[in-house]
mmCIF file of C-alpha atoms in Angstrom:
data_model
loop_
_atom_site.group_PDB
_atom_site.id
_atom_site.type_symbol
_atom_site.label_atom_id
_atom_site.label_comp_id
_atom_site.label_asym_id
_atom_site.label_seq_id
_atom_site.Cartn_x
_atom_site.Cartn_y
_atom_site.Cartn_z
ATOM 1 C CA UNK A 260 16.670 -31.059 41.538
ATOM 2 C CA UNK A 261 17.848 -31.514 37.977
ATOM 3 C CA UNK A 262 21.462 -32.426 37.514
ATOM 4 C CA UNK A 263 24.074 -29.778 36.847
ATOM 5 C CA UNK A 264 24.766 -31.119 33.408
ATOM 6 C CA UNK A 265 21.141 -30.956 32.393
ATOM 7 C CA UNK A 266 20.715 -27.391 33.581
ATOM 8 C CA UNK A 267 23.844 -26.349 31.760
ATOM 9 C CA UNK A 268 22.607 -27.868 28.515
ATOM 10 C CA UNK A 269 19.273 -26.146 28.761
ATOM 11 C CA UNK A 270 20.868 -22.821 29.471
ATOM 12 C CA UNK A 271 23.052 -23.209 26.403
ATOM 13 C CA UNK A 272 20.110 -23.958 24.180
ATOM 14 C CA UNK A 273 18.147 -20.954 25.431
ATOM 15 C CA UNK A 274 21.205 -18.816 24.894
ATOM 16 C CA UNK A 275 21.324 -19.709 21.214
ATOM 17 C CA UNK A 276 17.582 -19.192 20.809
ATOM 18 C CA UNK A 277 18.082 -15.770 22.298
ATOM 19 C CA UNK A 278 20.747 -14.980 19.755
ATOM 20 C CA UNK A 279 18.331 -15.826 16.963
ATOM 21 C CA UNK A 280 15.466 -13.776 18.341
ATOM 22 C CA UNK A 281 17.786 -10.873 18.936
ATOM 23 C CA UNK A 282 19.047 -10.989 15.359
ATOM 24 C CA UNK A 283 15.492 -11.208 14.047
ATOM 25 C CA UNK A 284 14.554 -8.201 16.103
ATOM 26 C CA UNK A 285 17.391 -6.158 14.631
ATOM 27 C CA UNK A 286 16.471 -7.203 11.097
ATOM 28 C CA UNK A 287 12.833 -6.276 11.522
ATOM 29 C CA UNK A 288 13.777 -2.952 13.086
ATOM 30 C CA UNK A 289 15.657 -2.018 9.929
ATOM 31 C CA UNK A 290 12.870 -3.311 7.697
ATOM 32 C CA UNK A 291 10.326 -1.406 9.745
ATOM 33 C CA UNK A 292 12.133 1.846 9.199
ATOM 34 C CA UNK A 293 12.274 1.309 5.460
ATOM 35 C CA UNK A 294 8.641 0.303 5.218
ATOM 36 C CA UNK A 295 7.651 3.284 7.307
ATOM 37 C CA UNK A 296 9.455 5.758 5.098
ATOM 38 C CA UNK A 297 7.782 4.336 2.025
ATOM 39 C CA UNK A 298 4.381 4.511 3.642
ATOM 40 C CA UNK A 299 4.940 8.154 4.533
ATOM 41 C CA UNK A 300 5.903 8.996 0.968
ATOM 42 C CA UNK A 301 2.716 7.691 -0.584
ATOM 43 C CA UNK A 302 0.432 9.381 1.904
ATOM 44 C CA UNK A 303 0.015 12.724 0.081
ATOM 45 C CA UNK A 304 -1.090 10.867 -3.045
ATOM 46 C CA UNK A 305 -3.775 9.005 -1.183
ATOM 47 C CA UNK A 306 -4.976 12.054 0.738
ATOM 48 C CA UNK A 307 -5.357 14.081 -2.414
ATOM 49 C CA UNK A 308 -7.377 11.449 -4.212
ATOM 50 C CA UNK A 309 -9.572 11.080 -1.196
ATOM 51 C CA UNK A 310 -10.169 14.823 -0.997
ATOM 52 C CA UNK A 311 -11.000 15.027 -4.676
ATOM 53 C CA UNK A 312 -13.519 12.218 -4.492
ATOM 54 C CA UNK A 313 -15.069 13.719 -1.393
ATOM 55 C CA UNK A 314 -15.420 17.080 -3.080
ATOM 56 C CA UNK A 315 -16.963 15.600 -6.232
ATOM 57 C CA UNK A 316 -19.450 13.663 -4.173
ATOM 58 C CA UNK A 317 -20.326 16.591 -1.974
ATOM 59 C CA UNK A 318 -20.959 18.915 -4.893
ATOM 60 C CA UNK A 319 -22.960 16.605 -7.078
ATOM 61 C CA UNK A 320 -25.508 15.004 -4.863
ATOM 62 C CA UNK A 321 -27.641 13.198 -7.429
ATOM 63 C CA UNK A 322 -24.991 11.289 -9.261
ATOM 64 C CA UNK A 323 -26.099 7.999 -10.682
ATOM 65 C CA UNK A 324 -22.815 6.234 -11.125
ATOM 66 C CA UNK A 325 -22.019 2.553 -11.339
ATOM 67 C CA UNK A 326 -19.568 2.753 -8.435
ATOM 68 C CA UNK A 327 -22.094 4.446 -6.167
ATOM 69 C CA UNK A 328 -24.942 2.025 -6.645
ATOM 70 C CA UNK A 329 -25.203 -1.172 -4.731
ATOM 71 C CA UNK A 330 -25.577 -4.036 -7.187
ATOM 72 C CA UNK A 331 -27.412 -7.277 -6.606
ATOM 73 C CA UNK A 332 -24.542 -9.748 -6.307
ATOM 74 C CA UNK A 333 -24.701 -11.895 -3.197
ATOM 75 C CA UNK A 334 -21.013 -12.191 -2.538
ATOM 76 C CA UNK A 335 -18.611 -9.773 -0.925
ATOM 77 C CA UNK A 336 -15.004 -9.578 -1.973
ATOM 78 C CA UNK A 337 -12.507 -9.215 0.827
ATOM 79 C CA UNK A 338 -8.879 -8.318 0.288
ATOM 80 C CA UNK A 339 -7.089 -9.705 3.329
ATOM 81 C CA UNK A 340 -3.531 -8.584 3.944
ATOM 82 C CA UNK A 341 -1.381 -10.784 6.147
ATOM 83 C CA UNK A 342 2.255 -11.845 6.047
ATOM 84 C CA UNK A 343 4.087 -14.727 4.432
ATOM 85 C CA UNK A 344 5.952 -15.573 7.588
ATOM 86 C CA UNK A 345 5.006 -16.138 11.167
ATOM 87 C CA UNK A 346 6.818 -15.197 14.374
ATOM 88 C CA UNK A 347 5.075 -11.859 14.439
ATOM 89 C CA UNK A 348 2.934 -12.199 17.546
ATOM 90 C CA UNK A 349 -0.772 -11.784 16.948
ATOM 91 C CA UNK A 350 -0.329 -9.949 13.656
ATOM 92 C CA UNK A 351 -1.774 -12.581 11.334
ATOM 93 C CA UNK A 352 -4.321 -13.913 13.773
ATOM 94 C CA UNK A 353 -5.862 -10.507 14.323
ATOM 95 C CA UNK A 354 -6.633 -10.114 10.624
ATOM 96 C CA UNK A 355 -7.946 -13.660 10.298
ATOM 97 C CA UNK A 356 -10.228 -13.137 13.281
ATOM 98 C CA UNK A 357 -11.403 -9.803 11.896
ATOM 99 C CA UNK A 358 -12.369 -11.425 8.601
ATOM 100 C CA UNK A 359 -14.102 -14.335 10.303
ATOM 101 C CA UNK A 360 -16.060 -12.042 12.561
ATOM 102 C CA UNK A 361 -17.238 -9.814 9.702
ATOM 103 C CA UNK A 362 -18.031 -12.278 6.913
ATOM 104 C CA UNK A 363 -19.783 -15.597 6.587
ATOM 105 C CA UNK A 364 -17.990 -18.402 4.792
ATOM 106 C CA UNK A 365 -20.601 -18.684 2.050
ATOM 107 C CA UNK A 366 -20.757 -14.984 1.360
ATOM 108 C CA UNK A 367 -17.194 -13.954 0.789
ATOM 109 C CA UNK A 368 -14.552 -14.308 -1.862
ATOM 110 C CA UNK A 369 -11.182 -13.886 -0.234
ATOM 111 C CA UNK A 370 -8.437 -12.208 -2.196
ATOM 112 C CA UNK A 371 -5.530 -12.979 0.011
ATOM 113 C CA UNK A 372 -2.262 -11.140 0.076
ATOM 114 C CA UNK A 373 0.103 -13.062 2.302
ATOM 115 C CA UNK A 374 0.453 -16.795 2.778
ATOM 116 C CA UNK A 375 -0.456 -17.058 6.447
ATOM 117 C CA UNK A 376 -3.886 -15.537 5.994
ATOM 118 C CA UNK A 377 -4.606 -17.637 2.948
ATOM 119 C CA UNK A 378 -3.691 -20.897 4.665
ATOM 120 C CA UNK A 379 -5.731 -20.170 7.768
ATOM 121 C CA UNK A 380 -8.835 -18.930 5.953
ATOM 122 C CA UNK A 381 -8.704 -21.805 3.522
ATOM 123 C CA UNK A 382 -8.529 -24.229 6.424
ATOM 124 C CA UNK A 383 -11.576 -22.601 7.969
ATOM 125 C CA UNK A 384 -13.581 -23.140 4.811
ATOM 126 C CA UNK A 385 -13.428 -19.770 3.112
ATOM 127 C CA UNK A 386 -13.459 -19.395 -0.629
ATOM 128 C CA UNK A 387 -10.063 -18.148 -1.793
ATOM 129 C CA UNK A 388 -10.595 -16.414 -5.118
ATOM 130 C CA UNK A 389 -7.157 -14.948 -5.534
ATOM 131 C CA UNK A 390 -3.742 -15.308 -3.996
ATOM 132 C CA UNK A 391 -1.054 -12.660 -4.216
ATOM 133 C CA UNK A 392 1.423 -13.954 -1.672
ATOM 134 C CA UNK A 393 4.450 -12.637 -3.538
ATOM 135 C CA UNK A 394 3.291 -9.023 -3.357
ATOM 136 C CA UNK A 395 3.692 -8.385 0.333
ATOM 137 C CA UNK A 396 7.489 -8.279 0.551
ATOM 138 C CA UNK A 397 7.932 -5.407 -1.845
ATOM 139 C CA UNK A 398 4.559 -3.794 -2.608
ATOM 140 C CA UNK A 399 4.480 -2.041 -5.980
ATOM 141 C CA UNK A 400 1.788 0.308 -7.179
ATOM 142 C CA UNK A 401 1.381 -1.908 -10.222
ATOM 143 C CA UNK A 402 0.312 -4.795 -7.973
ATOM 144 C CA UNK A 403 -2.400 -2.686 -6.397
ATOM 145 C CA UNK A 404 -3.548 -1.634 -9.861
ATOM 146 C CA UNK A 405 -3.749 -5.210 -11.103
ATOM 147 C CA UNK A 406 -5.803 -6.312 -8.123
ATOM 148 C CA UNK A 407 -8.073 -3.292 -8.511
ATOM 149 C CA UNK A 408 -8.680 -3.999 -12.175
ATOM 150 C CA UNK A 409 -9.672 -7.576 -11.452
ATOM 151 C CA UNK A 410 -11.985 -6.597 -8.615
ATOM 152 C CA UNK A 411 -13.669 -3.854 -10.613
ATOM 153 C CA UNK A 412 -14.298 -6.205 -13.500
ATOM 154 C CA UNK A 413 -16.096 -8.647 -11.242
ATOM 155 C CA UNK A 414 -17.928 -5.820 -9.558
ATOM 156 C CA UNK A 415 -19.156 -4.406 -12.848
ATOM 157 C CA UNK A 416 -20.221 -7.860 -13.977
ATOM 158 C CA UNK A 417 -22.402 -8.039 -10.887
ATOM 159 C CA UNK A 418 -20.610 -11.041 -9.416
ATOM 160 C CA UNK A 419 -19.736 -9.235 -6.242
ATOM 161 C CA UNK A 420 -21.807 -6.672 -4.428
ATOM 162 C CA UNK A 421 -19.189 -4.993 -2.312
ATOM 163 C CA UNK A 422 -15.435 -4.834 -1.939
ATOM 164 C CA UNK A 423 -13.720 -4.673 1.433
ATOM 165 C CA UNK A 424 -10.143 -4.602 2.535
ATOM 166 C CA UNK A 425 -8.818 -5.973 5.826
ATOM 167 C CA UNK A 426 -5.355 -4.823 6.826
ATOM 168 C CA UNK A 427 -3.357 -3.769 9.838
ATOM 169 C CA UNK A 428 -3.147 -0.067 10.369
ATOM 170 C CA UNK A 429 0.260 1.041 11.568
ATOM 171 C CA UNK A 430 -0.382 3.701 14.192
ATOM 172 C CA UNK A 431 3.057 3.634 15.762
ATOM 173 C CA UNK A 432 5.691 1.069 16.648
ATOM 174 C CA UNK A 433 3.607 -0.520 19.388
ATOM 175 C CA UNK A 434 0.018 0.155 18.338
ATOM 176 C CA UNK A 435 -1.261 -1.713 15.284
ATOM 177 C CA UNK A 436 -4.971 -1.771 14.607
ATOM 178 C CA UNK A 437 -6.618 -4.437 12.442
ATOM 179 C CA UNK A 438 -8.875 -2.405 10.164
ATOM 180 C CA UNK A 439 -11.708 -3.192 7.781
ATOM 181 C CA UNK A 440 -12.523 -0.635 5.076
ATOM 182 C CA UNK A 441 -15.314 -0.742 2.532
ATOM 183 C CA UNK A 442 -13.961 0.160 -0.895
ATOM 184 C CA UNK A 443 -17.054 -0.185 -3.058
ATOM 185 C CA UNK A 444 -19.794 0.875 -3.460
ATOM 186 C CA UNK A 445 -18.707 4.329 -2.425
ATOM 187 C CA UNK A 446 -20.753 5.602 0.426
ATOM 188 C CA UNK A 447 -21.251 9.292 -0.300
ATOM 189 C CA UNK A 448 -22.528 10.160 3.175
ATOM 190 C CA UNK A 449 -19.723 8.394 4.929
ATOM 191 C CA UNK A 450 -17.032 10.026 2.852
ATOM 192 C CA UNK A 451 -18.527 13.447 3.336
ATOM 193 C CA UNK A 452 -18.886 13.050 7.060
ATOM 194 C CA UNK A 453 -15.236 12.072 7.352
ATOM 195 C CA UNK A 454 -14.006 14.981 5.343
ATOM 196 C CA UNK A 455 -12.998 17.962 7.405
ATOM 197 C CA UNK A 456 -14.639 21.144 6.312
ATOM 198 C CA UNK A 457 -12.580 23.568 4.274
ATOM 199 C CA UNK A 458 -10.132 20.993 2.954
ATOM 200 C CA UNK A 459 -10.657 22.145 -0.557
ATOM 201 C CA UNK A 460 -11.369 25.785 -1.060
ATOM 202 C CA UNK A 461 -12.301 26.741 -4.534
ATOM 203 C CA UNK A 462 -12.527 30.360 -3.398
ATOM 204 C CA UNK A 463 -16.260 30.266 -3.729
ATOM 205 C CA UNK A 464 -16.069 29.341 -7.400
ATOM 206 C CA UNK A 465 -17.775 26.211 -8.630
ATOM 207 C CA UNK A 466 -15.577 23.303 -9.654
ATOM 208 C CA UNK A 467 -16.019 22.241 -13.260
ATOM 209 C CA UNK A 468 -15.606 18.667 -14.312
ATOM 210 C CA UNK A 469 -14.395 18.180 -17.812
ATOM 211 C CA UNK A 470 -16.050 16.584 -19.740
ATOM 212 C CA UNK A 471 -18.422 15.675 -16.884
ATOM 213 C CA UNK A 472 -18.520 14.200 -13.377
ATOM 214 C CA UNK A 473 -19.099 10.661 -14.553
ATOM 215 C CA UNK A 474 -16.065 10.449 -16.790
ATOM 216 C CA UNK A 475 -13.923 11.945 -14.065
ATOM 217 C CA UNK A 476 -15.283 9.466 -11.530
ATOM 218 C CA UNK A 477 -14.651 6.620 -13.961
ATOM 219 C CA UNK A 478 -11.006 7.591 -13.937
ATOM 220 C CA UNK A 479 -10.587 8.575 -10.322
ATOM 221 C CA UNK A 480 -12.406 5.732 -8.574
ATOM 222 C CA UNK A 481 -10.097 2.955 -9.829
ATOM 223 C CA UNK A 482 -7.153 5.160 -8.939
ATOM 224 C CA UNK A 483 -8.684 5.747 -5.518
ATOM 225 C CA UNK A 484 -9.132 2.049 -4.865
ATOM 226 C CA UNK A 485 -5.671 1.195 -6.123
ATOM 227 C CA UNK A 486 -4.222 3.873 -3.877
ATOM 228 C CA UNK A 487 -6.070 2.516 -0.837
ATOM 229 C CA UNK A 488 -4.861 -0.998 -1.567
ATOM 230 C CA UNK A 489 -1.339 0.275 -2.134
ATOM 231 C CA UNK A 490 -1.453 2.330 1.046
ATOM 232 C CA UNK A 491 -2.827 -0.638 2.969
ATOM 233 C CA UNK A 492 -0.048 -2.860 1.629
ATOM 234 C CA UNK A 493 2.573 -0.431 2.809
ATOM 235 C CA UNK A 494 0.970 0.090 6.203
ATOM 236 C CA UNK A 495 0.678 -3.663 6.585
ATOM 237 C CA UNK A 496 4.338 -4.150 5.695
ATOM 238 C CA UNK A 497 5.285 -1.644 8.371
ATOM 239 C CA UNK A 498 2.900 -3.203 10.880
ATOM 240 C CA UNK A 499 4.192 -6.700 10.160
ATOM 241 C CA UNK A 500 7.743 -5.706 10.892
ATOM 242 C CA UNK A 501 6.644 -3.706 13.909
ATOM 243 C CA UNK A 502 4.750 -6.705 15.260
ATOM 244 C CA UNK A 503 7.699 -8.992 14.639
ATOM 245 C CA UNK A 504 10.035 -6.540 16.294
ATOM 246 C CA UNK A 505 7.888 -6.476 19.433
ATOM 247 C CA UNK A 506 7.417 -10.239 19.455
ATOM 248 C CA UNK A 507 11.132 -10.804 19.113
ATOM 249 C CA UNK A 508 11.943 -8.259 21.768
ATOM 250 C CA UNK A 509 9.619 -10.033 24.173
ATOM 251 C CA UNK A 510 11.160 -13.358 23.242
ATOM 252 C CA UNK A 511 14.631 -11.991 23.901
ATOM 253 C CA UNK A 512 13.547 -10.630 27.284
ATOM 254 C CA UNK A 513 11.929 -13.912 28.212
ATOM 255 C CA UNK A 514 15.086 -15.755 27.228
ATOM 256 C CA UNK A 515 17.103 -13.432 29.464
ATOM 257 C CA UNK A 516 14.785 -14.160 32.341
ATOM 258 C CA UNK A 517 15.015 -17.899 31.807
ATOM 259 C CA UNK A 518 18.783 -17.752 31.599
ATOM 260 C CA UNK A 519 18.933 -15.868 34.896
ATOM 261 C CA UNK A 520 16.698 -18.408 36.522
ATOM 262 C CA UNK A 521 18.670 -21.349 35.186
ATOM 263 C CA UNK A 522 21.962 -19.765 36.233
ATOM 264 C CA UNK A 523 20.648 -19.478 39.758
ATOM 265 C CA UNK A 524 19.525 -23.105 39.709
ATOM 266 C CA UNK A 525 22.860 -24.143 38.304
ATOM 267 C CA UNK A 526 24.806 -22.316 41.013
ATOM 268 C CA UNK A 527 22.597 -23.778 43.706
ATOM 269 C CA UNK A 528 23.111 -27.252 42.314
ATOM 270 C CA UNK A 529 26.868 -26.665 42.165
ATOM 271 C CA UNK A 530 26.952 -25.377 45.731
ATOM 272 C CA UNK A 531 24.844 -28.313 46.867
ATOM 273 C CA UNK A 532 27.233 -30.740 45.213
ATOM 274 C CA UNK A 533 30.267 -29.119 46.833
ATOM 275 C CA UNK A 534 28.616 -29.090 50.244
ATOM 276 C CA UNK A 535 27.720 -32.713 49.869
ATOM 277 C CA UNK A 536 31.221 -33.651 48.843
ATOM 278 C CA UNK A 537 32.671 -31.769 51.828
ATOM 279 C CA UNK A 538 30.308 -33.499 54.209
ATOM 280 C CA UNK A 539 31.287 -36.826 52.775
ATOM 281 C CA UNK A 540 35.005 -36.087 53.140
ATOM 282 C CA UNK A 541 34.584 -34.866 56.705
ATOM 283 C CA UNK A 542 32.486 -37.913 57.542
ATOM 284 C CA UNK A 543 35.105 -40.166 55.972
ATOM 285 C CA UNK A 544 37.945 -38.493 57.953
ATOM 286 C CA UNK A 545 35.953 -38.806 61.176
ATOM 287 C CA UNK A 546 35.418 -42.502 60.535
ATOM 288 C CA UNK A 547 39.171 -43.138 60.180
ATOM 289 C CA UNK A 548 40.038 -41.394 63.463
ATOM 290 C CA UNK B 900 5.384 37.130 -8.984
ATOM 291 C CA UNK B 901 1.702 37.521 -9.496
ATOM 292 C CA UNK B 902 1.485 35.529 -12.694
ATOM 293 C CA UNK B 903 2.673 32.290 -11.212
ATOM 294 C CA UNK B 904 0.752 29.598 -9.443
ATOM 295 C CA UNK B 905 1.616 26.676 -7.244
ATOM 296 C CA UNK B 906 2.051 23.380 -9.092
ATOM 297 C CA UNK B 907 2.149 20.035 -7.358
ATOM 298 C CA UNK B 908 2.643 16.711 -9.124
ATOM 299 C CA UNK B 909 2.071 13.683 -6.977
ATOM 300 C CA UNK B 910 2.681 10.033 -7.857
ATOM 301 C CA UNK B 911 2.186 6.985 -5.649
ATOM 302 C CA UNK B 912 5.902 6.829 -4.925
ATOM 303 C CA UNK B 913 6.847 10.427 -4.397
ATOM 304 C CA UNK B 914 6.008 14.084 -4.691
ATOM 305 C CA UNK B 915 7.330 14.496 -8.212
ATOM 306 C CA UNK B 916 7.288 18.267 -8.380
ATOM 307 C CA UNK B 917 6.348 21.125 -6.131
ATOM 308 C CA UNK B 918 6.928 24.772 -6.923
ATOM 309 C CA UNK B 919 5.728 28.054 -8.382
ATOM 310 C CA UNK B 920 5.362 27.977 -12.143
ATOM 311 C CA UNK B 921 4.212 30.250 -14.912
ATOM 312 C CA UNK B 922 2.422 27.745 -17.089
ATOM 313 C CA UNK B 923 1.953 24.008 -17.340
ATOM 314 C CA UNK B 924 1.003 22.064 -20.495
ATOM 315 C CA UNK B 925 -0.338 18.534 -20.747
ATOM 316 C CA UNK B 926 -2.767 16.298 -22.618
ATOM 317 C CA UNK B 927 -6.272 15.658 -21.377
ATOM 318 C CA UNK B 928 -8.775 13.243 -22.858
ATOM 319 C CA UNK B 929 -10.281 16.248 -24.615
ATOM 320 C CA UNK B 930 -7.042 17.538 -26.079
ATOM 321 C CA UNK B 931 -3.901 19.375 -25.088
ATOM 322 C CA UNK B 932 -4.264 22.285 -22.699
ATOM 323 C CA UNK B 933 -2.004 24.876 -21.168
ATOM 324 C CA UNK B 934 -2.864 26.289 -17.785
ATOM 325 C CA UNK B 935 -1.866 29.741 -16.598
ATOM 326 C CA UNK B 936 -2.553 31.300 -13.232
ATOM 327 C CA UNK B 937 -6.166 32.203 -12.410
ATOM 328 C CA UNK B 938 -7.677 29.439 -14.465
ATOM 329 C CA UNK B 939 -11.258 28.551 -13.594
ATOM 330 C CA UNK B 940 -11.530 25.643 -11.146
ATOM 331 C CA UNK B 941 -11.643 22.426 -13.114
ATOM 332 C CA UNK B 942 -11.006 18.726 -12.642
ATOM 333 C CA UNK B 943 -10.196 16.688 -15.700
ATOM 334 C CA UNK B 944 -8.687 13.402 -16.791
ATOM 335 C CA UNK B 945 -5.202 13.101 -18.222
ATOM 336 C CA UNK B 946 -4.306 11.423 -21.504
ATOM 337 C CA UNK B 947 -0.727 10.172 -21.945
ATOM 338 C CA UNK B 948 1.494 12.940 -23.255
ATOM 339 C CA UNK B 949 4.452 15.198 -22.684
ATOM 340 C CA UNK B 950 4.176 17.403 -19.647
ATOM 341 C CA UNK B 951 5.828 20.807 -19.923
ATOM 342 C CA UNK B 952 6.452 22.975 -16.924
ATOM 343 C CA UNK B 953 7.275 26.632 -17.663
ATOM 344 C CA UNK B 954 8.974 28.414 -14.805
ATOM 345 C CA UNK B 955 10.749 31.735 -15.299
ATOM 346 C CA UNK B 956 12.113 31.122 -18.800
ATOM 347 C CA UNK B 957 13.027 27.524 -18.098
ATOM 348 C CA UNK B 958 10.979 24.658 -19.525
ATOM 349 C CA UNK B 959 11.083 21.201 -17.968
ATOM 350 C CA UNK B 960 9.599 18.198 -19.744
ATOM 351 C CA UNK B 961 8.456 14.844 -18.489
ATOM 352 C CA UNK B 962 6.350 11.927 -19.635
ATOM 353 C CA UNK B 963 2.956 12.103 -17.967
ATOM 354 C CA UNK B 964 1.207 8.782 -18.300
ATOM 355 C CA UNK B 965 -2.185 8.900 -16.639
ATOM 356 C CA UNK B 966 -4.156 10.266 -13.772
ATOM 357 C CA UNK B 967 -6.200 13.358 -13.222
ATOM 358 C CA UNK B 968 -5.636 17.025 -12.573
ATOM 359 C CA UNK B 969 -7.310 19.413 -10.230
ATOM 360 C CA UNK B 970 -7.100 23.074 -11.173
ATOM 361 C CA UNK B 971 -7.921 25.661 -8.553
ATOM 362 C CA UNK B 972 -7.511 29.418 -8.777
ATOM 363 C CA UNK B 973 -4.190 29.550 -6.958
ATOM 364 C CA UNK B 974 -2.885 26.074 -7.487
ATOM 365 C CA UNK B 975 -2.808 23.105 -9.810
ATOM 366 C CA UNK B 976 -2.432 19.565 -8.572
ATOM 367 C CA UNK B 977 -1.670 16.689 -10.900
ATOM 368 C CA UNK B 978 -2.345 13.295 -9.390
ATOM 369 C CA UNK B 979 -0.530 10.932 -11.709
ATOM 370 C CA UNK B 980 -0.217 7.175 -11.728
ATOM 371 C CA UNK B 981 3.124 7.676 -13.373
ATOM 372 C CA UNK B 982 5.197 10.703 -14.265
ATOM 373 C CA UNK B 983 8.801 10.344 -15.356
ATOM 374 C CA UNK B 984 11.675 12.654 -16.117
ATOM 375 C CA UNK B 985 13.616 11.755 -19.279
ATOM 376 C CA UNK B 986 16.470 10.359 -17.201
ATOM 377 C CA UNK B 987 14.084 8.087 -15.302
ATOM 378 C CA UNK B 988 12.755 6.433 -18.439
ATOM 379 C CA UNK B 989 13.993 3.029 -19.428
ATOM 380 C CA UNK B 990 14.300 3.393 -23.190
ATOM 381 C CA UNK B 991 14.710 -0.288 -23.916
ATOM 382 C CA UNK B 992 11.628 -1.186 -21.935
ATOM 383 C CA UNK B 993 9.556 1.479 -23.650
ATOM 384 C CA UNK B 994 10.697 0.240 -27.064
ATOM 385 C CA UNK B 995 9.732 -3.317 -26.194
ATOM 386 C CA UNK B 996 6.358 -2.127 -24.940
ATOM 387 C CA UNK B 997 5.858 -0.329 -28.228
ATOM 388 C CA UNK B 998 6.582 -3.440 -30.280
ATOM 389 C CA UNK B 999 4.324 -5.551 -28.090
ATOM 390 C CA UNK B 1000 1.469 -3.088 -28.433
ATOM 391 C CA UNK B 1001 1.905 -2.886 -32.209
ATOM 392 C CA UNK B 1002 1.795 -6.651 -32.464
ATOM 393 C CA UNK B 1003 -1.363 -6.842 -30.426
ATOM 394 C CA UNK B 1004 -2.971 -4.163 -32.591
ATOM 395 C CA UNK B 1005 -2.169 -6.020 -35.798
ATOM 396 C CA UNK B 1006 -3.724 -9.244 -34.530
ATOM 397 C CA UNK B 1007 -7.196 -9.754 -35.914
ATOM 398 C CA UNK B 1008 -10.062 -10.385 -33.563
ATOM 399 C CA UNK B 1009 -8.340 -8.869 -30.590
ATOM 400 C CA UNK B 1010 -11.052 -7.709 -28.208
ATOM 401 C CA UNK B 1011 -8.933 -5.422 -26.139
ATOM 402 C CA UNK B 1012 -8.095 -2.923 -28.878
ATOM 403 C CA UNK B 1013 -8.564 0.140 -26.682
ATOM 404 C CA UNK B 1014 -6.122 -1.195 -24.157
ATOM 405 C CA UNK B 1015 -3.477 -2.065 -26.716
ATOM 406 C CA UNK B 1016 -3.850 1.355 -28.256
ATOM 407 C CA UNK B 1017 -3.376 3.040 -24.917
ATOM 408 C CA UNK B 1018 -0.304 0.919 -24.272
ATOM 409 C CA UNK B 1019 1.118 2.020 -27.610
ATOM 410 C CA UNK B 1020 0.476 5.681 -26.829
ATOM 411 C CA UNK B 1021 2.164 5.296 -23.459
ATOM 412 C CA UNK B 1022 5.224 3.721 -25.043
ATOM 413 C CA UNK B 1023 5.417 6.428 -27.699
ATOM 414 C CA UNK B 1024 5.158 9.186 -25.119
ATOM 415 C CA UNK B 1025 7.985 7.681 -23.094
ATOM 416 C CA UNK B 1026 10.180 7.360 -26.167
ATOM 417 C CA UNK B 1027 9.433 10.914 -27.230
ATOM 418 C CA UNK B 1028 10.217 12.276 -23.802
ATOM 419 C CA UNK B 1029 13.460 10.330 -23.741
ATOM 420 C CA UNK B 1030 14.701 11.310 -27.165
ATOM 421 C CA UNK B 1031 13.511 14.847 -27.737
ATOM 422 C CA UNK B 1032 13.783 16.422 -24.333
#
């Protein structure tokens, strides 16, 4: 059995680790709430853009638009959203695994948002085309717009054939789902099938596009993509803090358990020492008599 | 009232405006339009300009920067990248943006003329909204 002193030291060290994990849990709880509120606020914007695109696509079946056609580039662009810091359970690993499962090293440009994902993917031999690590802490719409502009330019130049985004979907505090969404080319069938019927009622009248569908799509599609990226950034921020909160809560619970166990060991060791001392004294007294 | 319609203005950060209005005016890429109730359904693209909301004798102005608008029979929805009330506009920043854009326009051989021009228009709209409304 370990000595009393050793057990005591270990218990002390676990105690201070527990204090840290507990504090981190509280911090991420607050951050989670903030991130969640922000994510809620931008939802109507995203939904509306999505509905509008769906309705344009459903009403004009034979559109020949640059964002609808698949171009011949060989590479895919993947926007991967992870965090800058660890200690968030499987949060970063889930996204990295999702990317590795879905794309081959030679076929993907990674646009990484978040340091952890960038480091890991780079180590595994992926081609990092862009790094926006500073964005994740406080996602701004402008950031999403900048990334969109860059991606669209490369897409239009034919350098990339499709744009994907990998992020963690924040379902609720405990359930976070790593998600992969295809941003471009727009898949008309997929969008239509996801749209619930009767979302947009034009009262039977036909929607007019002024000056025409193409110009409107030119404007809306970049806005649509920026809004998805922005939404994903906010969801990811919420999910990151949620994941960290859970991880830290587990760590705190584990620390509690360990402390209990060590306390028991310590008390046993103390009792053992006292018993031994008593026996020695009694034996000593007996020897004198 | 039967002559009003539901107006919603949505930006990435917030629902900017939601309410029943009598008329709304704004710039589109094809010129300035005013929309009353019972307009034909239309979707069009916004050009930077002053947005005016007419509701029961009161007119509210704001700087509408870009986005698109969806007009339905009973409602109008403006999906804007940015829409700012005069008190939300940073005048100093807009003035700096204006100077920057003017400089870029005066440079010869600048390829991105269209972009610089748009930046200038945006800055001017913000300044106008700030100072006149």
